[in-house]
Each structure stands twice: as C-alpha cells, then as structure tokens.
Amino acid sequence: MAAATARLSFFTRAPERPVELDEFERLGLLRLRVLCAHSAWVKGGSERELRQEVEALDAFQELFGADGEQAVDTISHYALRLAFCKYVTAARNAMRSMCMASLTDRPCCIATWCGDCVVDRTRDLIEWVVAMETKLFALRVHKLQPHKVMEILAHEGIEYEAAPSGSRHEAWAVHPPPASSSGSSPTVKSESLVYKVPFHEAARLIKRRRVLLKKGICFVPAHSMHVVAEHHFRVSLEQQLKILQRALPANTEVSHSFDRLEPILDRFIAQSRLQMGGGDPFSQRRRTEQSQITAENIDAMAEKHFPLCMRNLHRKFRENHHLKYDGRIQYHRFLKGVGWSVQNTLLFFRNEFTRVMPIVKFDKEHAYSIRHSYGLEGGRVDYTPASCQELIVRGSAPRKGQYHGCPFRHWDAAQLTAELQGRSGLSSANALEIATRAASGDCQGACQQHFDASHPRMYAQAAHQYSSLNSHGRREQHRLAGVVRVSHPNAWVDASLQQQGR
Ligand code: SF4
C-alpha cells in the first residue's frame, strides 16, 4: 500500500494557497476521520495493526497517499485546528460571562467551580487533538529513513550533536539498528550515527528502556530519532494551539470572512462528537433517558433493534437460560449501555438463570459480576459495553457452547447467509453480498449493510439524526452522514430505535 510519509512538517507555517470553502470542509472532514480512527483504536491492539487499519482508510490515502499534496495536509490540519480552538475559546468566554453574571446572585465558589469544569472539559478537547495529531505524525514519521527525520528536525531549527564514534556500539547494544533487507547492519554513514539528546526529549525511549542514558544525556541511534521528532511535534503543536486560542477572540471580531467559516467549523465539532460519541457514550449513568427496551418487550425489541451479535446472545440466553462467561459479560454490559439499571439487569439475569440453577447459586456466582460491571464491587470501575473493535479484534472467538463475539467475524459464510436470509428476512442477493463482505474482513461494513438492508433509512443517516437530536437539540444536515460507520453495538440500537414508527 502506498502511503506517503514525506513532506511532513510541524505545521508552523499556515497554508499559503487559497482554498474554497467546500474544499476546506471536505479536507477537514477527511482528516477528522483519520484522527477518529486513531482515537477509536482499542487499547491493546498492536501498532502494526493500527497502521494497517488507518492506512487502509480512503481518507488517509486521499490526504497522504502518493498523489497527496503538501498543501492538502496543511489545510486539513489548519481546518481542524481552527475549529477546535474556536470552540474551546467560545466555550470559555461564554462560561466566563456566565460566571461574572452569576457572581451577583450566587456564591462565588459555585461560579468558580462551574468555570473550572468548563476549563477542564475544553482542555480535554485540546489534549485530544494534540494526542491524535501526534499519533498521526508518529505513524507517518515512523516510515521515514533516519536522514529524512533529521531533515524534518533541521527544518524546524532542531539539531543535535553527533556522539563520538566510540559510543555507537554501546548505544546500539541497548537498541540495535533494524537489520536491512540483506540482513546486515546499516551501511549509510548518516544512518549509523548516534545523537546526544537531553533526556526529557527522549522520555519514551527511556520508559521503554531502549536508549543509553549517561549523566542526563541520551545517546539516541539515528533509527530511533523519530521518537524524538514526535516529542518536538507534540510540544510545538501544544504551543501553537495556545497561541491560536489567545489570538482568536480578536480575530473573530474583526474578520467578516470568519463568519462564513463558522457553520463549517461547528460541523467539524459536531462530527467529532458524533464519531467519538462524547468520550464515554454508553456508560449507563449517562443514558438513563433510554428506557424504551424493558424486560417485558425485550424479545420483540431484540429481533427488531439489536445488532446480530446481541440478537444472537439474547436468543441463546432465552433458549439455554444461561450464558458462559464472555457472553454474560458482553450481554449484561450491553444492557447497561441500553440504559438498564443494575437492579433491572440483576432481575432479568436472575429470572433466566434460576430456571436452571438455585437462586442461592446465582446470587453466589453471578450477581457479583453484574454489580462489578456497574462499578459497585471490586475496584468500582464504571465499565462501558464493548465496542465492535473490542469484540472483533481483541475478543476471543467463541468455542462450542459460547455465543459471544461478532457474527460477521466469527461465523462462517454458510451460517451467516442462513441467518440473514432466514430470521433476518433479507433477500438471497443481499445476504450473499453481506456474507462476502464479512468474509473479506470488513465486518463493520457488513454489519452496517445489514442495518441498511433491514431498516427504512441508512445507518449513516439514522446515526447522524440520533446524535443531532440528542447532543445538540437540533437537526444537522445529512450531507455529513457518509463518514459515519458502525463502531458500537449500542450505537446500532440507538440508530435503529431512532427509526421507530417510520
Ligand atoms: Fe455487533 Fe459490531 Fe459485529 Fe455489528 S459489527 S455484529 S455491532 S460487534
């Protein structure tokens, strides 16, 4: 796969070529999609898998592929930079005015506390942008030859003294250079140098114990200098965003053209929330509003509104009055995400399990794990339901008598086609197309196609509508819907319930 990593910069120079608003919006959305793919990557997945997944995105290829221009990279970055900084600045200003107004009739400590909450939340947003941009930079710089990395650093005015040749073998002993394709050590002179880097600029290498450290100086081999470049990128971006946030209020007052950008910038923020679901979207505590699914109607609702993974778990639970460990965890956390309280979930599980076991056994062996998922036992962590990535990539495949996981990943084509044609009621052509897509490895794409084929409206539109109504209280344009993708079983349910009565 051609994924160009050249033309990297720290974005210290703003784009110089004129850009039309449509292109500005399109490029910003493409970059947002790449950043969200990084963000959605489940912890525990390997860096190699992340690279493969991100590089396979159309958005990545369009922005950074072999034909991508440097200007496209810069414009797309500045589009998001402007959107997030403007949003954060506006939120802080609004809160400041509110606090000032409230000082007259409320205790000062309450106004200050409200202000601190907003500052914390907006800081999180900026940290997210910095973290995801740094990950993207890391992914791209990692592919460069060491001399290219040194060129980027030199271009940003950062240079390091080369260590005496006697230290090289010592440094290489700590972190040997990668073998070349011929299996030999690097032969190009500049690639075999070792640089003296202050320890705080190579903290990640120290953390991984992959660098020689002497008196506060790291001896970093050329092949590890990309880690140092990442550090400088992060620091530089943090500083640039701070400067932009300070500059923005004045700019918005004087620039008329900025008004035309506002709807586009707002759309970037709305889209980022939609894609990321607000950080912890399916925590039961935040979702008490959703109680359309009850113990009385769950059988019908599961057939109509659950994705195949949860539909299958529910059926097997009813059939066997039991689920093995992975299935139990997957299902009760999903119900938590649907909005069920711990009492409802306990009662539902107890009613089913006690058909095949005494109530004492259930209370002793299974109630704890449900309370644990709700953060009421053990480390009191408020667990969120598993995302598609967790079920598809991290989760173990179900063995005999187990029903967890993702059917689009873990079922064979015959079983999947039979289900889609049979109980899901799709045409044979549709079922075959979906099963083929799943077999090609695009499980979430296949699942989304299943949704599209079984609902009056496409998943992208329904998910966008749900997010618009719930997060912002107003309807957004559907033109952005094309970038939404199935990423969570609970999001599938939300999108499906959103179409009730249509
Ligand atoms: Fe469930 Fe996600 Fe698989 Fe769909 S893609 S069946 S929602 S795990």
Coordinates of C-alpha atoms and ligand atoms in Angstrom, one line a residue:
M1 CA 0.0 0.0 0.0
A2 CA 1.4 3.4 -1.0
A3 CA 1.3 5.7 2.0
A4 CA 3.5 8.7 1.5
T5 CA 5.2 9.9 4.6
A6 CA 7.3 12.5 3.0
R7 CA 6.6 16.2 3.2
L8 CA 6.0 16.0 7.0
S9 CA 6.1 19.2 9.0
F10 CA 5.3 20.7 12.4
F11 CA 2.6 22.9 10.8
T12 CA 4.4 26.0 11.9
R13 CA 3.6 27.7 8.6
A14 CA -0.1 28.4 7.7
P15 CA -1.3 27.3 4.3
E16 CA -0.5 29.8 1.6
R17 CA -2.6 28.8 -1.3
P18 CA -6.2 30.0 -1.5
V19 CA -8.8 27.4 -0.7
E20 CA -12.5 27.3 -1.5
L21 CA -14.9 26.7 1.4
D22 CA -16.1 23.4 0.0
E23 CA -12.6 22.1 -0.2
F24 CA -11.8 23.4 3.2
E25 CA -14.8 21.5 4.7
R26 CA -14.1 18.3 2.7
L27 CA -10.4 18.2 3.8
G28 CA -11.3 18.9 7.4
L29 CA -13.7 16.1 7.5
L30 CA -11.3 13.7 5.9
R31 CA -8.6 14.5 8.5
L32 CA -11.2 14.2 11.3
R33 CA -12.0 10.7 10.1
V34 CA -8.3 9.7 10.2
L35 CA -7.9 11.2 13.7
C36 CA -11.1 9.5 15.0
A37 CA -9.8 6.2 13.6
H38 CA -6.7 6.6 15.8
S39 CA -8.9 7.6 18.7
A40 CA -11.3 4.6 18.3
W41 CA -8.4 2.2 18.2
V42 CA -8.8 -0.1 21.0
K43 CA -6.1 -0.1 23.7
G44 CA -4.1 -3.3 23.4
G45 CA -4.2 -3.5 19.6
S46 CA -0.7 -3.6 18.2
E47 CA 0.8 -0.5 16.4
R48 CA 1.2 -2.5 13.3
E49 CA -2.5 -3.3 13.2
L50 CA -3.4 0.3 13.8
R51 CA -1.1 1.4 11.0
Q52 CA -2.7 -1.1 8.6
E53 CA -6.2 -0.1 9.5
V54 CA -5.5 3.7 9.3
E55 CA -3.6 3.5 6.1
A56 CA -6.4 1.5 4.5
L57 CA -8.8 4.3 5.0
D58 CA -9.8 6.2 1.9
A59 CA -9.5 9.4 3.8
F60 CA -5.8 8.6 4.7
Q61 CA -5.0 7.8 1.1
E62 CA -6.6 10.9 -0.2
L63 CA -4.8 13.1 2.3
F64 CA -1.4 11.5 2.5
G65 CA -1.3 9.0 -0.4
A66 CA 1.3 9.0 -3.1
D67 CA -0.7 11.8 -5.0
G68 CA -1.4 13.9 -1.9
E69 CA -0.1 17.5 -2.0
Q70 CA 1.6 19.0 1.0
A71 CA -1.0 21.9 0.9
V72 CA -3.8 19.3 1.4
D73 CA -2.1 18.0 4.6
T74 CA -1.6 21.6 5.9
I75 CA -5.1 22.9 5.0
S76 CA -6.8 19.9 6.5
H77 CA -4.8 20.3 9.7
Y78 CA -5.5 24.0 10.0
A79 CA -9.2 23.5 9.3
L80 CA -9.5 21.3 12.5
R81 CA -7.0 23.4 14.5
L82 CA -9.2 26.4 13.8
A83 CA -12.5 24.6 14.6
F84 CA -11.3 23.2 18.0
C85 CA -9.6 26.3 19.2
K86 CA -12.5 28.5 18.2
Y87 CA -14.9 26.1 20.0
V88 CA -12.8 26.0 23.2
T89 CA -12.3 29.8 23.2
A90 CA -16.0 30.4 22.7
A91 CA -17.0 27.9 25.5
R92 CA -14.6 29.5 27.9
N93 CA -15.7 33.0 27.1
A94 CA -19.3 32.1 27.4
M95 CA -18.6 30.5 30.8
R96 CA -16.6 33.5 31.9
S97 CA -19.6 35.8 31.2
M98 CA -22.0 33.5 32.9
C99 CA -19.7 33.3 36.0
M100 CA -19.5 37.1 36.1
A101 CA -23.2 37.4 35.9
S102 CA -23.8 34.7 38.5
L103 CA -21.5 36.4 41.0
T104 CA -24.2 38.8 41.8
D105 CA -26.7 36.2 43.0
R106 CA -24.7 33.0 43.6
P107 CA -21.9 32.1 46.0
C108 CA -18.6 32.8 44.3
C109 CA -17.4 29.3 44.9
I110 CA -20.2 27.8 42.8
A111 CA -19.4 30.2 39.8
T112 CA -15.7 29.3 40.1
W113 CA -16.5 25.6 40.2
C114 CA -18.6 25.8 37.1
G115 CA -15.8 27.7 35.3
D116 CA -13.3 25.1 36.4
C117 CA -15.5 22.3 34.9
V118 CA -15.7 24.0 31.5
V119 CA -11.9 24.7 31.5
D120 CA -11.3 21.0 32.3
R121 CA -13.6 19.8 29.5
T122 CA -12.2 22.2 26.9
R123 CA -8.7 21.3 28.0
D124 CA -9.6 17.6 27.4
L125 CA -10.7 18.5 23.9
I126 CA -7.4 20.3 23.0
E127 CA -5.4 17.4 24.6
W128 CA -7.4 15.0 22.3
V129 CA -6.4 17.0 19.2
V130 CA -2.8 17.2 20.3
A131 CA -2.7 13.5 21.1
M132 CA -4.4 12.3 17.9
E133 CA -2.3 14.6 15.7
T134 CA 0.8 13.3 17.4
K135 CA -0.2 9.7 16.8
L136 CA -0.8 10.5 13.2
F137 CA 2.6 12.2 12.9
A138 CA 4.2 9.2 14.6
L139 CA 2.6 6.8 12.2
R140 CA 3.9 8.8 9.2
V141 CA 7.4 9.7 10.6
H142 CA 8.0 6.1 11.6
K143 CA 8.2 5.1 7.9
L144 CA 10.9 7.6 7.1
Q145 CA 14.6 6.9 6.7
P146 CA 16.6 8.4 9.6
H147 CA 18.2 11.0 7.4
K148 CA 14.7 12.3 6.4
V149 CA 13.7 12.5 10.1
M150 CA 16.9 14.6 10.7
E151 CA 15.9 16.8 7.8
I152 CA 12.5 17.5 9.3
L153 CA 14.1 18.4 12.6
A154 CA 16.6 20.6 11.0
H155 CA 13.8 22.3 9.0
E156 CA 12.2 23.2 12.4
G157 CA 15.6 24.5 13.7
I158 CA 16.3 21.5 15.9
E159 CA 19.8 20.0 15.6
Y160 CA 21.7 17.5 17.7
E161 CA 25.4 16.9 18.2
A162 CA 26.6 13.5 17.0
A163 CA 28.1 11.3 19.7
P164 CA 31.7 10.2 19.4
S165 CA 32.1 7.1 17.3
G166 CA 33.2 5.1 20.4
S167 CA 29.7 5.4 22.0
R168 CA 27.9 4.0 19.0
H169 CA 28.3 0.3 19.7
E170 CA 27.4 1.0 23.3
A171 CA 24.2 2.7 22.2
W172 CA 23.4 0.1 19.6
A173 CA 23.8 -2.6 22.3
V174 CA 20.8 -1.1 24.1
H175 CA 18.7 -0.7 21.0
P176 CA 20.2 -2.4 17.9
P177 CA 19.5 -1.0 14.5
P178 CA 17.0 -2.9 12.4
A179 CA 18.5 -5.3 10.0
S180 CA 18.5 -4.2 6.4
S181 CA 16.7 -6.3 3.8
S182 CA 20.0 -8.1 3.2
G183 CA 20.2 -8.8 6.9
S184 CA 23.3 -6.6 7.5
S185 CA 23.7 -3.6 9.8
P186 CA 23.2 -0.1 8.3
T187 CA 26.0 1.0 6.0
V188 CA 25.0 4.5 5.1
K189 CA 27.1 6.8 7.2
S190 CA 24.4 9.3 8.3
E191 CA 22.1 6.4 9.2
S192 CA 24.6 4.9 11.6
L193 CA 25.2 8.0 13.7
V194 CA 24.2 8.3 17.4
Y195 CA 22.9 11.7 18.6
K196 CA 23.2 13.3 22.1
V197 CA 19.7 14.2 23.2
P198 CA 18.6 15.7 26.5
F199 CA 16.8 13.0 28.5
H200 CA 13.4 14.8 28.6
E201 CA 13.3 14.9 24.8
A202 CA 13.6 11.1 24.6
A203 CA 11.4 10.2 27.6
R204 CA 9.5 7.5 25.6
L205 CA 12.8 5.7 24.8
I206 CA 13.8 5.8 28.5
K207 CA 10.4 4.5 29.5
R208 CA 10.8 1.5 27.2
R209 CA 14.5 1.1 28.2
R210 CA 15.6 1.4 24.6
V211 CA 18.3 4.0 25.0
L212 CA 21.7 4.5 26.6
L213 CA 21.5 7.3 29.3
K214 CA 24.6 8.9 30.7
K215 CA 24.5 12.0 33.0
G216 CA 21.1 13.2 31.7
I217 CA 22.1 12.8 28.1
C218 CA 20.5 10.1 25.9
F219 CA 22.6 8.5 23.2
V220 CA 19.9 8.0 20.6
P221 CA 20.8 6.0 17.5
A222 CA 19.6 7.6 14.2
H223 CA 17.0 4.8 13.7
S224 CA 15.3 6.0 17.0
M225 CA 15.3 9.7 16.2
H226 CA 11.6 9.5 15.0
V227 CA 10.7 9.2 18.7
V228 CA 12.5 12.5 19.4
A229 CA 10.7 14.1 16.4
E230 CA 7.4 13.0 17.9
H231 CA 8.3 14.8 21.2
H232 CA 9.1 18.0 19.4
F233 CA 5.9 17.8 17.2
R234 CA 3.8 17.5 20.3
V235 CA 5.5 20.4 22.2
S236 CA 5.3 22.6 19.1
L237 CA 1.6 21.8 18.5
E238 CA 0.7 22.5 22.1
Q239 CA 2.4 25.9 21.9
Q240 CA 0.8 26.7 18.6
L241 CA -2.7 25.9 19.9
K242 CA -2.2 28.0 23.0
I243 CA -1.2 31.0 20.8
L244 CA -4.2 30.5 18.5
Q245 CA -6.6 30.3 21.4
R246 CA -5.3 33.6 22.7
A247 CA -5.5 35.2 19.3
L248 CA -8.9 34.0 18.3
P249 CA -11.3 36.4 20.1
A250 CA -9.7 39.4 18.5
N251 CA -9.8 37.8 15.0
T252 CA -13.5 36.9 15.2
E253 CA -14.4 40.5 16.0
V254 CA -12.5 42.0 13.0
S255 CA -12.9 39.4 10.3
H256 CA -16.1 39.2 8.3
S257 CA -14.9 36.2 6.3
F258 CA -14.7 34.2 9.6
D259 CA -18.5 34.3 9.8
R260 CA -18.7 32.2 6.7
L261 CA -16.4 29.6 8.2
E262 CA -18.4 29.3 11.4
P263 CA -21.0 26.8 10.2
I264 CA -18.2 24.6 8.8
L265 CA -16.2 24.8 12.0
D266 CA -19.3 23.9 14.0
R267 CA -19.9 21.0 11.8
F268 CA -16.3 19.6 12.5
I269 CA -17.1 19.7 16.2
A270 CA -20.5 18.1 15.8
Q271 CA -18.9 15.4 13.6
S272 CA -16.1 14.7 16.1
R273 CA -18.7 14.2 18.8
L274 CA -20.7 12.0 16.6
Q275 CA -17.8 9.8 15.7
M276 CA -16.4 9.7 19.2
G277 CA -19.8 9.6 20.9
G278 CA -18.7 12.1 23.6
G279 CA -15.9 10.0 25.1
D280 CA -17.9 7.6 27.3
P281 CA -21.1 7.4 25.4
F282 CA -22.6 4.2 26.6
S283 CA -22.0 4.5 30.3
Q284 CA -25.3 3.5 31.9
R285 CA -25.2 6.5 34.2
R286 CA -25.4 8.9 31.3
R287 CA -28.1 7.1 29.5
T288 CA -30.9 6.9 31.9
E289 CA -33.0 8.6 29.2
Q290 CA -33.2 5.5 27.2
S291 CA -35.7 3.1 28.6
Q292 CA -37.7 2.0 25.6
I293 CA -36.4 -1.5 26.0
T294 CA -37.8 -3.2 29.0
A295 CA -37.8 -6.8 30.4
E296 CA -41.4 -7.1 29.1
N297 CA -40.7 -6.1 25.5
I298 CA -37.1 -7.2 25.1
D299 CA -37.8 -10.3 23.0
A300 CA -39.5 -8.3 20.3
M301 CA -37.1 -5.4 20.6
A302 CA -34.1 -7.7 20.3
E303 CA -35.3 -9.1 17.0
K304 CA -36.1 -5.6 15.6
H305 CA -33.5 -3.3 17.1
F306 CA -30.4 -5.3 18.2
P307 CA -27.4 -5.9 16.0
L308 CA -26.7 -9.5 15.1
C309 CA -24.1 -10.0 17.9
M310 CA -26.6 -9.1 20.7
R311 CA -29.6 -10.6 18.9
N312 CA -27.8 -13.9 18.9
L313 CA -26.8 -13.6 22.5
H314 CA -30.3 -12.8 23.6
R315 CA -31.8 -15.7 21.7
K316 CA -29.3 -18.1 23.2
F317 CA -29.8 -16.7 26.7
R318 CA -33.6 -17.3 26.4
E319 CA -33.0 -20.8 24.8
N320 CA -30.5 -22.1 27.4
H321 CA -31.3 -19.9 30.4
H322 CA -27.6 -19.5 30.7
L323 CA -24.6 -17.8 29.0
K324 CA -20.9 -18.7 29.5
Y325 CA -18.5 -16.1 31.0
D326 CA -17.6 -14.0 27.8
G327 CA -21.3 -14.0 26.6
R328 CA -22.6 -12.9 30.1
I329 CA -20.1 -10.0 30.3
Q330 CA -20.8 -8.9 26.7
Y331 CA -24.6 -9.1 27.2
H332 CA -25.0 -7.5 30.6
R333 CA -22.7 -4.6 29.8
F334 CA -24.7 -4.1 26.6
L335 CA -27.9 -3.9 28.6
K336 CA -26.2 -1.4 30.9
G337 CA -25.4 0.7 27.8
V338 CA -29.1 0.4 26.7
G339 CA -29.9 2.2 29.9
W340 CA -30.9 -0.6 32.3
S341 CA -30.2 -0.1 36.0
V342 CA -28.3 -2.6 38.0
Q343 CA -31.5 -3.8 39.6
N344 CA -33.2 -4.4 36.2
T345 CA -30.2 -6.3 34.9
L346 CA -29.8 -8.4 38.0
L347 CA -33.5 -9.3 38.0
F348 CA -33.5 -10.1 34.3
F349 CA -30.5 -12.4 34.7
R350 CA -31.8 -13.9 37.9
N351 CA -35.2 -14.8 36.4
E352 CA -33.5 -16.6 33.5
F353 CA -30.6 -18.3 35.4
T354 CA -32.8 -19.6 38.2
R355 CA -34.7 -21.8 35.7
V356 CA -31.6 -24.0 35.6
M357 CA -29.9 -23.3 38.9
P358 CA -30.9 -22.5 42.5
I359 CA -31.3 -18.8 43.4
V360 CA -28.5 -19.2 46.0
K361 CA -26.1 -20.4 43.4
F362 CA -27.0 -17.4 41.1
D363 CA -26.5 -14.9 43.9
K364 CA -23.2 -16.5 44.9
E365 CA -21.7 -17.0 41.5
H366 CA -23.2 -14.5 39.1
A367 CA -24.7 -11.4 40.8
Y368 CA -21.2 -10.2 41.8
S369 CA -20.1 -9.9 38.2
I370 CA -23.1 -7.8 37.2
R371 CA -22.6 -5.5 40.2
H372 CA -18.9 -5.3 39.3
S373 CA -19.7 -4.1 35.8
Y374 CA -21.8 -1.3 37.3
G375 CA -18.9 -0.2 39.4
L376 CA -20.4 -1.4 42.7
E377 CA -17.8 -4.1 43.6
G378 CA -14.0 -4.5 43.5
G379 CA -12.2 -1.6 42.0
R380 CA -15.5 0.2 41.4
V381 CA -14.8 0.9 37.8
D382 CA -17.8 2.0 35.8
Y383 CA -17.3 -0.4 32.9
T384 CA -18.6 0.5 29.4
P385 CA -20.0 -2.0 27.0
A386 CA -17.6 -3.5 24.5
S387 CA -17.2 -1.7 21.1
C388 CA -17.1 -3.5 17.8
Q389 CA -13.3 -3.2 17.7
E390 CA -13.1 -4.9 21.1
L391 CA -15.4 -7.7 20.0
I392 CA -13.8 -8.2 16.6
V393 CA -10.1 -7.7 17.2
R394 CA -9.5 -8.3 20.9
G395 CA -12.1 -10.7 21.9
S396 CA -11.5 -14.5 21.7
A397 CA -13.5 -16.4 19.2
P398 CA -16.5 -18.3 20.7
R399 CA -16.0 -22.1 21.1
K400 CA -18.6 -24.7 21.3
G401 CA -21.4 -23.6 23.6
Q402 CA -20.3 -20.0 23.6
Y403 CA -22.1 -17.2 21.7
H404 CA -20.1 -14.0 22.3
G405 CA -18.2 -12.0 19.7
C406 CA -19.3 -10.6 16.4
P407 CA -21.1 -12.9 13.9
F408 CA -19.6 -11.1 11.0
R409 CA -16.2 -12.0 12.3
H410 CA -16.8 -15.4 13.9
W411 CA -19.4 -17.1 11.9
D412 CA -18.7 -19.0 8.7
A413 CA -20.3 -17.8 5.4
A414 CA -23.0 -20.5 5.4
Q415 CA -24.2 -19.8 8.9
L416 CA -24.2 -16.1 8.3
T417 CA -26.1 -16.4 5.0
A418 CA -28.7 -18.7 6.6
E419 CA -29.3 -16.3 9.4
L420 CA -29.6 -13.2 7.1
Q421 CA -31.9 -15.0 4.7
G422 CA -33.9 -16.8 7.4
R423 CA -34.6 -14.9 10.6
S424 CA -33.4 -11.5 9.4
G425 CA -35.5 -11.9 6.2
L426 CA -33.1 -10.4 3.7
S427 CA -33.1 -11.4 0.0
S428 CA -30.6 -14.0 -1.0
A429 CA -28.7 -11.5 -3.1
N430 CA -28.4 -9.1 -0.1
A431 CA -27.4 -11.9 2.2
L432 CA -24.7 -13.2 -0.1
E433 CA -23.3 -9.7 -0.6
I434 CA -23.1 -9.1 3.1
A435 CA -21.6 -12.5 3.8
T436 CA -19.0 -11.9 1.1
R437 CA -18.1 -8.6 2.6
A438 CA -17.8 -10.1 6.1
A439 CA -15.5 -12.8 4.6
S440 CA -13.3 -10.2 3.1
G441 CA -12.6 -8.9 6.7
D442 CA -14.9 -5.8 6.6
C443 CA -17.0 -6.9 9.5
Q444 CA -18.3 -3.5 10.5
G445 CA -19.1 -2.6 6.8
A446 CA -21.1 -5.9 6.6
C447 CA -22.9 -5.1 9.8
Q448 CA -23.8 -1.6 8.5
Q449 CA -25.0 -3.2 5.3
H450 CA -27.2 -5.5 7.4
F451 CA -28.7 -2.4 9.1
D452 CA -29.2 -0.6 5.7
A453 CA -31.0 -3.7 4.3
S454 CA -33.3 -4.1 7.2
H455 CA -34.3 -0.5 8.0
P456 CA -36.1 2.1 6.1
R457 CA -33.2 4.6 6.4
M458 CA -29.5 4.1 6.0
Y459 CA -27.4 3.6 9.2
A460 CA -25.3 6.7 8.5
Q461 CA -28.4 8.9 8.3
A462 CA -30.1 7.4 11.3
A463 CA -27.0 7.6 13.5
H464 CA -26.4 11.2 12.5
Q465 CA -30.0 12.1 13.2
Y466 CA -29.8 10.4 16.6
S467 CA -26.6 12.3 17.5
S468 CA -28.0 15.6 16.3
L469 CA -31.2 15.3 18.2
N470 CA -29.6 14.1 21.4
S471 CA -26.3 16.0 21.5
H472 CA -27.3 19.3 20.1
G473 CA -31.1 19.5 20.2
R474 CA -31.3 20.4 16.6
R475 CA -31.2 18.5 13.3
E476 CA -27.9 18.6 11.4
Q477 CA -27.6 18.3 7.6
H478 CA -27.4 14.7 6.4
R479 CA -24.7 15.6 3.9
L480 CA -22.1 14.7 6.5
A481 CA -23.6 11.3 7.2
G482 CA -21.4 9.5 4.7
V483 CA -18.5 9.4 7.2
V484 CA -20.4 7.5 9.9
R485 CA -19.6 3.8 10.4
V486 CA -20.9 1.1 12.7
S487 CA -18.5 1.1 15.6
H488 CA -20.6 0.1 18.6
P489 CA -23.5 -2.4 19.2
N490 CA -25.2 0.2 21.4
A491 CA -24.9 2.8 18.6
W492 CA -26.6 0.3 16.3
V493 CA -29.5 0.1 18.8
D494 CA -29.8 3.9 19.1
A495 CA -29.9 4.3 15.3
S496 CA -32.5 1.6 15.0
L497 CA -34.7 2.9 17.8
Q498 CA -34.5 6.3 16.1
Q499 CA -36.4 4.9 13.2
Q500 CA -39.3 3.5 15.3
G501 CA -42.6 4.2 13.7
R502 CA -41.2 5.1 10.3
Ligands
SF4_1 FE1 -22.1 -6.3 16.7 FE2 -20.3 -4.5 15.9 FE3 -20.3 -7.1 14.9 FE4 -22.2 -5.4 14.3 S1 -20.0 -5.2 13.7 S2 -22.5 -7.5 14.9 S3 -22.5 -4.2 16.1 S4 -19.8 -6.4 17.0

